[in-house]
PDB file of N, CA and C in Angstrom:
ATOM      1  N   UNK O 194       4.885  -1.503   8.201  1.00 63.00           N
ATOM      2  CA  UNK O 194       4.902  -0.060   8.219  1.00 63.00           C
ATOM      3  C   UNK O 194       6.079   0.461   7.397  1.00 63.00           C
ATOM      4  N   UNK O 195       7.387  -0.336   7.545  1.00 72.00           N
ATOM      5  CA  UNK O 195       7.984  -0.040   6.921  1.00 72.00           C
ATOM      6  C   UNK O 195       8.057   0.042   5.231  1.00 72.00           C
ATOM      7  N   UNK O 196       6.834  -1.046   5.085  1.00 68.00           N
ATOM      8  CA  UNK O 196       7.049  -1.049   3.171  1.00 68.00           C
ATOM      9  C   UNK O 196       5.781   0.247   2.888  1.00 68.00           C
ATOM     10  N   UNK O 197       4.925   0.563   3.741  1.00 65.00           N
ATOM     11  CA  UNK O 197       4.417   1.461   3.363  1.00 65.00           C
ATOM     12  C   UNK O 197       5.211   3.095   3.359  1.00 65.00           C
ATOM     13  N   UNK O 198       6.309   2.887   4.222  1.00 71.00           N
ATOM     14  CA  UNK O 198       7.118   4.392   3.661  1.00 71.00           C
ATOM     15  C   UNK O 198       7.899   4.156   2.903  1.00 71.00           C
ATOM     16  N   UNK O 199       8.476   2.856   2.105  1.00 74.00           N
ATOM     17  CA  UNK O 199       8.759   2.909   1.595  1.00 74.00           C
ATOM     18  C   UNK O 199       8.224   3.568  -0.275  1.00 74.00           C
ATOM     19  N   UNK O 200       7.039   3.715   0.021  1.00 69.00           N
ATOM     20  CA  UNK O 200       6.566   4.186  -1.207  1.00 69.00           C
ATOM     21  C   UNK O 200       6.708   5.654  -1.385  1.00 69.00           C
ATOM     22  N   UNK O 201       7.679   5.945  -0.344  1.00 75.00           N
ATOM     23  CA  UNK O 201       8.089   7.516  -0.605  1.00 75.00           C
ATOM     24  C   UNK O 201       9.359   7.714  -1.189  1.00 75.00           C
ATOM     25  N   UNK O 202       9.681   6.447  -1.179  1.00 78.00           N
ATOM     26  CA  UNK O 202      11.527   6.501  -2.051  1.00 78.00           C
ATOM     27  C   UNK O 202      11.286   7.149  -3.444  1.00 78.00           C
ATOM     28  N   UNK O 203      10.004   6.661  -4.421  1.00 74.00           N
ATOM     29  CA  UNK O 203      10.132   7.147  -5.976  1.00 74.00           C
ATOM     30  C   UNK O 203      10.059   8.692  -6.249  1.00 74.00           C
ATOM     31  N   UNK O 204       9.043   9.430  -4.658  1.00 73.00           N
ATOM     32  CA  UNK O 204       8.640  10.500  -4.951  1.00 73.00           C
ATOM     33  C   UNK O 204       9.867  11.320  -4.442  1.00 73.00           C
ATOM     34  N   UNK O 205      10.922  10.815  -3.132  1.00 79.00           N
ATOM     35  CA  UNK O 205      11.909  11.468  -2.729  1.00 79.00           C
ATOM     36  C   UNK O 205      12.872  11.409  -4.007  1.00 79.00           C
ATOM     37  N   UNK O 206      12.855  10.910  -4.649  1.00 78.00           N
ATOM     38  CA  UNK O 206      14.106  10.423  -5.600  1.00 78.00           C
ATOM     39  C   UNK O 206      13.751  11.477  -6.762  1.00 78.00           C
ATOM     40  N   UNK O 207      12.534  11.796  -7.399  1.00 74.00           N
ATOM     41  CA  UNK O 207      12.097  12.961  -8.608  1.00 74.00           C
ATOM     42  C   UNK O 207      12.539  13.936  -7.764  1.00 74.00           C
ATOM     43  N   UNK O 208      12.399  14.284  -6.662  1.00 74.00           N
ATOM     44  CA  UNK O 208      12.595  15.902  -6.467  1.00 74.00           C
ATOM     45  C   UNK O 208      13.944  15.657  -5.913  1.00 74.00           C
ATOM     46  N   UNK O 209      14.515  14.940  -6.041  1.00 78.00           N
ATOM     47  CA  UNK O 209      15.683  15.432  -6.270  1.00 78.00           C
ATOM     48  C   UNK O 209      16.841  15.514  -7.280  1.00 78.00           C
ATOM     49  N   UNK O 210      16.497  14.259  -8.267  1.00 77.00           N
ATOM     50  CA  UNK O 210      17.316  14.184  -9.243  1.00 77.00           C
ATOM     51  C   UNK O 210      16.313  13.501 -10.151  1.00 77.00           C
ATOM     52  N   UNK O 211      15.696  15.201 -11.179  1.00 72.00           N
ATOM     53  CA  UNK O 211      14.705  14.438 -12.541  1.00 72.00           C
ATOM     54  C   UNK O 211      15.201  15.107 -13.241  1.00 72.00           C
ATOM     55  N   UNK O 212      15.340  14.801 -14.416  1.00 73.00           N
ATOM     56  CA  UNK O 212      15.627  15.273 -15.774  1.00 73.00           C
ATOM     57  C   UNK O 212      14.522  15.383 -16.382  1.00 73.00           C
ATOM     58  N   UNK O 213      13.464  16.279 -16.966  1.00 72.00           N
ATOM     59  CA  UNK O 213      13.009  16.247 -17.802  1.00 72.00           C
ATOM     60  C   UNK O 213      13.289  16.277 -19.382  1.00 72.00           C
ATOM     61  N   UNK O 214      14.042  16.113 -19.521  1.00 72.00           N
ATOM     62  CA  UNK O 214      14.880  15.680 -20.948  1.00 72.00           C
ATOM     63  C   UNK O 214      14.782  13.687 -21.463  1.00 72.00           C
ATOM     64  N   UNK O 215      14.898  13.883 -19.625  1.00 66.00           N
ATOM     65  CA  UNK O 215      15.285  11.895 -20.606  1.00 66.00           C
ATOM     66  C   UNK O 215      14.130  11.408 -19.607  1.00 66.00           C
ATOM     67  N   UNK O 216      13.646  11.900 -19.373  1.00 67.00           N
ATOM     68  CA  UNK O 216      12.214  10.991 -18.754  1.00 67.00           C
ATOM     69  C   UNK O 216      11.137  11.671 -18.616  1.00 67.00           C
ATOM     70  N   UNK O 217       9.937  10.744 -18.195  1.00 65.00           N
ATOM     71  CA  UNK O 217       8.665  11.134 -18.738  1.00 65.00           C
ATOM     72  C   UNK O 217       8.036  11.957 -17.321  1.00 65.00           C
ATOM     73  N   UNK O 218       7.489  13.020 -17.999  1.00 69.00           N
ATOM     74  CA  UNK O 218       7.008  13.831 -15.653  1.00 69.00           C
ATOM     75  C   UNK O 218       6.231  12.083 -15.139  1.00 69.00           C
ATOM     76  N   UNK O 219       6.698  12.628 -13.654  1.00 68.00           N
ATOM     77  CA  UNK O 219       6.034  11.542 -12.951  1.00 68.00           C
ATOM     78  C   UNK O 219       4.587  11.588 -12.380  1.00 68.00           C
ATOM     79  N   UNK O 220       4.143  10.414 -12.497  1.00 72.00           N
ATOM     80  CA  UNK O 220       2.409  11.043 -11.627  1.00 72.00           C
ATOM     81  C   UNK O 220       2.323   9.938 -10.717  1.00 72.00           C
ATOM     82  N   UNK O 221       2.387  10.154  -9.535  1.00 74.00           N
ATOM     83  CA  UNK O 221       2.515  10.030  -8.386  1.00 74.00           C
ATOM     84  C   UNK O 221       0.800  10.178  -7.758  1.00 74.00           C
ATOM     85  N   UNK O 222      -0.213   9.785  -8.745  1.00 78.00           N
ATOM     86  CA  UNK O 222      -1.494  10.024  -8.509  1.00 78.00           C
ATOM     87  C   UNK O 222      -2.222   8.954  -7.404  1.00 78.00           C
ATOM     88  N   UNK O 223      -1.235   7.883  -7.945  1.00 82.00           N
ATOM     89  CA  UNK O 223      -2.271   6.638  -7.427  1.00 82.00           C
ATOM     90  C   UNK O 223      -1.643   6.376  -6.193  1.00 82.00           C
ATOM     91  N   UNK O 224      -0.244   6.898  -5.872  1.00 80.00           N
ATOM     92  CA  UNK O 224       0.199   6.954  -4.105  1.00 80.00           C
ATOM     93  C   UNK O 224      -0.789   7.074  -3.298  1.00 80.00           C
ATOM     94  N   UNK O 225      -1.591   7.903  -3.621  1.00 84.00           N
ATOM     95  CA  UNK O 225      -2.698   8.648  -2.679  1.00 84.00           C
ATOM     96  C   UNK O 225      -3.607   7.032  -2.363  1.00 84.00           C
ATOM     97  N   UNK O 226      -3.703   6.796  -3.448  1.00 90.00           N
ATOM     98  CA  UNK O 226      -5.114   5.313  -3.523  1.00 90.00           C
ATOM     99  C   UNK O 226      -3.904   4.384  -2.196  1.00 90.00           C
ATOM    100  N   UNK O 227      -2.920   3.933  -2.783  1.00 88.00           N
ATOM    101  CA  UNK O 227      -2.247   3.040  -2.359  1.00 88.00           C
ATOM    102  C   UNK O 227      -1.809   3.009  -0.683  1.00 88.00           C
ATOM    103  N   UNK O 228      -1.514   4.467  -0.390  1.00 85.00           N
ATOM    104  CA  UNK O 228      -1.134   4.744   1.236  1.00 85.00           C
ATOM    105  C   UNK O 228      -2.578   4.566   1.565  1.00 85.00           C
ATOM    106  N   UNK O 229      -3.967   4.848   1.040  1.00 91.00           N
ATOM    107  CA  UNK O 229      -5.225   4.652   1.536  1.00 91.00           C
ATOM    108  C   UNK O 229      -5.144   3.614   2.212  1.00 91.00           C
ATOM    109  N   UNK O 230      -5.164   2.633   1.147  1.00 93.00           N
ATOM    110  CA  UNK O 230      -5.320   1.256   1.715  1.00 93.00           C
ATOM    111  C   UNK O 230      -4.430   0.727   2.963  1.00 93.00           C
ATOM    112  N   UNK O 231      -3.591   0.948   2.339  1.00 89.00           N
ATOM    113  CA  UNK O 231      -2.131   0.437   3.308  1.00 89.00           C
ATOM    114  C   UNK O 231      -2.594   1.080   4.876  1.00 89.00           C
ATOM    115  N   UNK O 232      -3.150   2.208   5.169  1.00 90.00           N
ATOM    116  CA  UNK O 232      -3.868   2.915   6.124  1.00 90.00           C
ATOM    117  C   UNK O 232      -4.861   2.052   6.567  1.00 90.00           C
ATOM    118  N   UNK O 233      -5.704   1.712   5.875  1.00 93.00           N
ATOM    119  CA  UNK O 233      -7.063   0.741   6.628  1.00 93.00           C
ATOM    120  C   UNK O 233      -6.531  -0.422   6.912  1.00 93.00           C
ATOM    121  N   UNK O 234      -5.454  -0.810   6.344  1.00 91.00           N
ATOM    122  CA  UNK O 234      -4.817  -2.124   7.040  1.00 91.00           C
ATOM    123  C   UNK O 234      -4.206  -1.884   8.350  1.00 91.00           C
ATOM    124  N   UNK O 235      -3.700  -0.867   8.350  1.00 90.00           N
ATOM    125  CA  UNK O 235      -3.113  -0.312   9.782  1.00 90.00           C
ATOM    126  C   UNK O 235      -3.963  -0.322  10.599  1.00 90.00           C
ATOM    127  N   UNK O 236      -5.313   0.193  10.466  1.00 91.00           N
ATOM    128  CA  UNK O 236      -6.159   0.528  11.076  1.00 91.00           C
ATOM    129  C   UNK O 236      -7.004  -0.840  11.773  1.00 91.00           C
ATOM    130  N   UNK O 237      -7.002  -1.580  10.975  1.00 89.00           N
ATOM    131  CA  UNK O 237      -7.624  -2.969  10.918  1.00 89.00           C
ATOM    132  C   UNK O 237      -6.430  -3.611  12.127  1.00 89.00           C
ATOM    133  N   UNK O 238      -5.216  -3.518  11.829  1.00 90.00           N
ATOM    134  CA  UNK O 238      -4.155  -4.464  12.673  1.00 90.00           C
ATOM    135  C   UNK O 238      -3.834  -3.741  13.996  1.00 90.00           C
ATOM    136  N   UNK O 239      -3.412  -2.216  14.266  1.00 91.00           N
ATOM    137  CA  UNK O 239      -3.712  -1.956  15.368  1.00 91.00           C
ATOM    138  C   UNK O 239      -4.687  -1.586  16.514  1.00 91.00           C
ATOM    139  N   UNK O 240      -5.569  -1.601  15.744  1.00 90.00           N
ATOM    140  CA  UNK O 240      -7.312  -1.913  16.391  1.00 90.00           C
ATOM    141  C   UNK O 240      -7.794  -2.756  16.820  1.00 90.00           C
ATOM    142  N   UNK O 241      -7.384  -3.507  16.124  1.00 87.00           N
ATOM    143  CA  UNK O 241      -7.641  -5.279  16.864  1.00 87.00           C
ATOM    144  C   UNK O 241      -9.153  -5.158  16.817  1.00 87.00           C
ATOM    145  N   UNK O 242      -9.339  -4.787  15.530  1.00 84.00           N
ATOM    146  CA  UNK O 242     -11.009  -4.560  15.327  1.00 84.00           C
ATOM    147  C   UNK O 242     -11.922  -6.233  15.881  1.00 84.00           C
ATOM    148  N   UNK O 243     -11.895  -7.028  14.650  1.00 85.00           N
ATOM    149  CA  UNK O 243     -12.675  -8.033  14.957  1.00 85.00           C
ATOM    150  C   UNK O 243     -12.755  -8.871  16.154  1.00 85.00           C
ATOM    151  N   UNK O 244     -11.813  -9.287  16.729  1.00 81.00           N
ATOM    152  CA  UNK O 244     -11.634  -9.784  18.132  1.00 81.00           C
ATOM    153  C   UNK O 244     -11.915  -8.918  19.121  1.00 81.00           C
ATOM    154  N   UNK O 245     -12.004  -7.851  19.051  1.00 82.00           N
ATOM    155  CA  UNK O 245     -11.885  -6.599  20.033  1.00 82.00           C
ATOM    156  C   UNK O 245     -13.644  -7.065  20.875  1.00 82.00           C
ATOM    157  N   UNK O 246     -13.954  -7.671  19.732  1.00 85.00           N
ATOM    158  CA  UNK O 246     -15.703  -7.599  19.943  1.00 85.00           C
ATOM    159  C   UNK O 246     -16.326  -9.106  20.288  1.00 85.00           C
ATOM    160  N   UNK O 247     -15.253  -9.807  19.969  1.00 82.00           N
ATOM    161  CA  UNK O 247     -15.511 -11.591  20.085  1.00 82.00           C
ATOM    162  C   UNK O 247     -14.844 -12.006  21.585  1.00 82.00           C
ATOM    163  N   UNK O 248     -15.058 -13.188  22.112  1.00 79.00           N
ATOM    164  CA  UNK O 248     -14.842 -13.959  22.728  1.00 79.00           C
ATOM    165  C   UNK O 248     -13.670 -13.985  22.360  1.00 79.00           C
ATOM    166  N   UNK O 249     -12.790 -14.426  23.582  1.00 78.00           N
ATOM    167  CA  UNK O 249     -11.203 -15.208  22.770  1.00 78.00           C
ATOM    168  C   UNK O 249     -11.278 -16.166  22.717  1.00 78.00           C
ATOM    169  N   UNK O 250     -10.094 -16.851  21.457  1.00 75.00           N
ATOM    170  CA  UNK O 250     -10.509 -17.914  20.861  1.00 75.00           C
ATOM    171  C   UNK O 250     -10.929 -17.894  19.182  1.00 75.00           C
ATOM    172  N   UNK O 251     -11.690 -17.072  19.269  1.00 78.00           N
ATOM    173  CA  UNK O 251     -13.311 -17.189  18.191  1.00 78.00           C
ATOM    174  C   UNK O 251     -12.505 -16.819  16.814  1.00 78.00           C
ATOM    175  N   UNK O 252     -11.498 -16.280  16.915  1.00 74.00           N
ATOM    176  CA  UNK O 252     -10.761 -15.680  15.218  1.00 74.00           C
ATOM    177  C   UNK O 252      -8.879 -16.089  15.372  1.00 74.00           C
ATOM    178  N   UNK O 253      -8.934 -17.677  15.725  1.00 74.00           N
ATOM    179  CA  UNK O 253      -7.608 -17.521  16.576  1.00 74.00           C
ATOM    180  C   UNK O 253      -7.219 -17.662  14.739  1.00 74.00           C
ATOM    181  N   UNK O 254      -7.703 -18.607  14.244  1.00 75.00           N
ATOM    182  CA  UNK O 254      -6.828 -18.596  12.470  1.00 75.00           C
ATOM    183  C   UNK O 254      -7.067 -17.928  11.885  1.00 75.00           C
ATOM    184  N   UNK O 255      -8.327 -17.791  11.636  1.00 81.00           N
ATOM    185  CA  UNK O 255      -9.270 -16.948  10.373  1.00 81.00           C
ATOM    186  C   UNK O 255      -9.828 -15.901  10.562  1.00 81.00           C
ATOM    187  N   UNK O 256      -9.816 -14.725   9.927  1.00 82.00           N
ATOM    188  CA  UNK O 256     -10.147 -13.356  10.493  1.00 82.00           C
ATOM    189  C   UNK O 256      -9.816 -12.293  11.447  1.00 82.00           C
ATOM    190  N   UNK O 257      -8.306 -12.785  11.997  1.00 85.00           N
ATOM    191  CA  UNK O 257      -7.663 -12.049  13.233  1.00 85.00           C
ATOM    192  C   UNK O 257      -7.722 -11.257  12.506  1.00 85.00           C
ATOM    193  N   UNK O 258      -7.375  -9.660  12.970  1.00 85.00           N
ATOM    194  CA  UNK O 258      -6.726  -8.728  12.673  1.00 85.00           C
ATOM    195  C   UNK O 258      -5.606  -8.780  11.899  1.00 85.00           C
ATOM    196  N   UNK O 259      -4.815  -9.413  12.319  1.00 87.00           N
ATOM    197  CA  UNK O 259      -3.457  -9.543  11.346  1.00 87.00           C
ATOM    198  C   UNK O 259      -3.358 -10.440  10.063  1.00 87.00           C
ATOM    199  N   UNK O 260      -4.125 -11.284  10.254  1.00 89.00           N
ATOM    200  CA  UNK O 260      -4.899 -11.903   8.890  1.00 89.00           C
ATOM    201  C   UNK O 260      -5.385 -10.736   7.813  1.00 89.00           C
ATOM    202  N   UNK O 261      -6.220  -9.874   8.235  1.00 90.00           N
ATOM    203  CA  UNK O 261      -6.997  -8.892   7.819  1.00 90.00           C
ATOM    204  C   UNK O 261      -5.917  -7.783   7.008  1.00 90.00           C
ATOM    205  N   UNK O 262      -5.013  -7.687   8.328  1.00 91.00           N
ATOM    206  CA  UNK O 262      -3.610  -6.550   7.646  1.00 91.00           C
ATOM    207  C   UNK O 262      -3.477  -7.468   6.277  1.00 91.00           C
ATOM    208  N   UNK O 263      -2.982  -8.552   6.365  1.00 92.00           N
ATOM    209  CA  UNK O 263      -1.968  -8.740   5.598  1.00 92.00           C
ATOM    210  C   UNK O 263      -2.809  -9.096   4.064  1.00 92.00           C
ATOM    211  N   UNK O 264      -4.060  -9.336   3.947  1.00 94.00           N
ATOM    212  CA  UNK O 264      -4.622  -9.005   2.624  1.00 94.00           C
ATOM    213  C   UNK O 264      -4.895  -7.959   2.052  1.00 94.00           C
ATOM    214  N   UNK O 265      -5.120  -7.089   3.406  1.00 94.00           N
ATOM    215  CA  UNK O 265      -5.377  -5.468   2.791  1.00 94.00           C
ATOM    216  C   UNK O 265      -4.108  -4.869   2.105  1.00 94.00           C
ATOM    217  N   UNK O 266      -2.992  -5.402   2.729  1.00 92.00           N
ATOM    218  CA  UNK O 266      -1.565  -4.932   2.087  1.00 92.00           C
ATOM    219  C   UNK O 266      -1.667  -5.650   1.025  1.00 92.00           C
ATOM    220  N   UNK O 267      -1.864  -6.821   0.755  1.00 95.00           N
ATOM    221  CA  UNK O 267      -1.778  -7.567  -1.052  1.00 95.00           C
ATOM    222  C   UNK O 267      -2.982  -6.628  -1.756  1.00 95.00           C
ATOM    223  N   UNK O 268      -3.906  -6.488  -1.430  1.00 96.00           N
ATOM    224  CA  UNK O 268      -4.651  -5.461  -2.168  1.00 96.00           C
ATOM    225  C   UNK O 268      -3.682  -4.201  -2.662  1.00 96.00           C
ATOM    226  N   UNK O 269      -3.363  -3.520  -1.908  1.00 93.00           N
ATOM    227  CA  UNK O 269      -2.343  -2.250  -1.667  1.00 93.00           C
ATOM    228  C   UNK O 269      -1.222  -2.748  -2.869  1.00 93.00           C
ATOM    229  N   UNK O 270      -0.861  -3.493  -2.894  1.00 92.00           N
ATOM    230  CA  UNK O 270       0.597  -4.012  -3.547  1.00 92.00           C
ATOM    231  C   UNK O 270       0.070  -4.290  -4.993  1.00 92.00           C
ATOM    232  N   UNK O 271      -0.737  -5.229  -4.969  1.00 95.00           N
ATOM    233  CA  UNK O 271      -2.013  -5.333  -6.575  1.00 95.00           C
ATOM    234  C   UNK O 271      -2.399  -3.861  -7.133  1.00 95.00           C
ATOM    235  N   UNK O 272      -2.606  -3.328  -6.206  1.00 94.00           N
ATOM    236  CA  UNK O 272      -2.987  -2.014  -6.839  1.00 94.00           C
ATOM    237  C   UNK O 272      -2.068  -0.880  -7.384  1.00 94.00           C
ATOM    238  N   UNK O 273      -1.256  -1.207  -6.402  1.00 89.00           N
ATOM    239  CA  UNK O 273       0.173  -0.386  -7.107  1.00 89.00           C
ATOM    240  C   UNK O 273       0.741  -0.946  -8.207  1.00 89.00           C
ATOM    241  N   UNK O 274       0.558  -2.412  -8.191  1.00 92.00           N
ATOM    242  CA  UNK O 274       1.413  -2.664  -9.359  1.00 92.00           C
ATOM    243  C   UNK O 274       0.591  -2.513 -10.778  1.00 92.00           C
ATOM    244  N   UNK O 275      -0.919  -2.349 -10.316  1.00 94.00           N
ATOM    245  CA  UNK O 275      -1.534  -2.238 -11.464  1.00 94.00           C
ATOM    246  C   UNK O 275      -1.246  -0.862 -11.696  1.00 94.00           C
ATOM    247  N   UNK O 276      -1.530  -0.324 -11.463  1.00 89.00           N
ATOM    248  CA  UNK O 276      -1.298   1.497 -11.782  1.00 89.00           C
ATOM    249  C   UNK O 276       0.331   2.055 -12.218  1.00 89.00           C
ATOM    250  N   UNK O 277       1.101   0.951 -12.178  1.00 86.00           N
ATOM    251  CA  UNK O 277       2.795   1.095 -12.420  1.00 86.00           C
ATOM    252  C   UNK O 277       2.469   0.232 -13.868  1.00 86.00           C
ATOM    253  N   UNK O 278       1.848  -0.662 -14.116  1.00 91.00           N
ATOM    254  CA  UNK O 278       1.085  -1.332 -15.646  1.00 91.00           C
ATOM    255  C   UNK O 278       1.284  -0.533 -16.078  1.00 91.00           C
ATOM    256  N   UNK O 279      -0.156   0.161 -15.885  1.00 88.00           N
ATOM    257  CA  UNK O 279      -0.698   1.604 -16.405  1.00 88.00           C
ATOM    258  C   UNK O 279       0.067   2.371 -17.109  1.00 88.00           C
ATOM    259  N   UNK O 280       1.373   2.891 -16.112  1.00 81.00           N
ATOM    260  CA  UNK O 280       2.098   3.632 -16.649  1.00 81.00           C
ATOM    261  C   UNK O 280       2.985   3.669 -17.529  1.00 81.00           C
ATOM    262  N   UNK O 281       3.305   2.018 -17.156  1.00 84.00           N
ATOM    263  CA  UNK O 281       4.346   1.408 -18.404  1.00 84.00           C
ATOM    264  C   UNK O 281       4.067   1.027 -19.748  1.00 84.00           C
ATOM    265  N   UNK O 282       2.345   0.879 -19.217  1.00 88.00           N
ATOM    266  CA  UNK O 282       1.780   1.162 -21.201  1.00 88.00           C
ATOM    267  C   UNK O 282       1.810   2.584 -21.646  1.00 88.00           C
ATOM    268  N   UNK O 283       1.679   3.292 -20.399  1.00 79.00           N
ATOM    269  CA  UNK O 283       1.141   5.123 -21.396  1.00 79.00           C
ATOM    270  C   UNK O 283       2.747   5.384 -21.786  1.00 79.00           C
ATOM    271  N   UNK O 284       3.915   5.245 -21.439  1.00 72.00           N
ATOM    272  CA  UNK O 284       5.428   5.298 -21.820  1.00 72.00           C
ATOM    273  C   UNK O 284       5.288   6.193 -23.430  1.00 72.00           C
TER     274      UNK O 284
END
């Protein structure tokens, strides 16, 4: 939870100290995509979706919930870093 607020440091940091002189405006577009995800992982890990519905036992390695978080966050993290690519080609 914590690395997902952390994705508010870049946007706290422009409004408070941007120069538009020596840097490029920021677009802060794909935050929106990225907290998405990072959200359905939440959603997935404190839900305790898949087990919620199984036997115990049945997802003790593969497919827990927290299994589930923690790819949805590498998705989340892939995706940000692709869209930070992005930006570092449009420069």
């Amino acid at each position: 939870m914590l690395f997902g607020l952390s994705l508010l440091a870049p946007i706290l940091y422009v409004y408070v100290d941007f120069d538009e002189t020596i840097a490029m405006p920021p677009h802060f577009d794909h935050l929106g995509i990225v907290i998405g995800i990072f959200a359905v992982g939440i959603i997935f890990y404190l839900g305790k979706v898949p087990e919620r519905w199984l036997k115990q036992g049945t997802l003790d390695y593969c497919g827990h919930s927290h299994n589930i978080f923690h790819v949805v966050v590498m998705i989340g993290v892939a995706t940000d870093s692709y869209y930070s690519w992005q930006l570092y080609l449009a420069r």
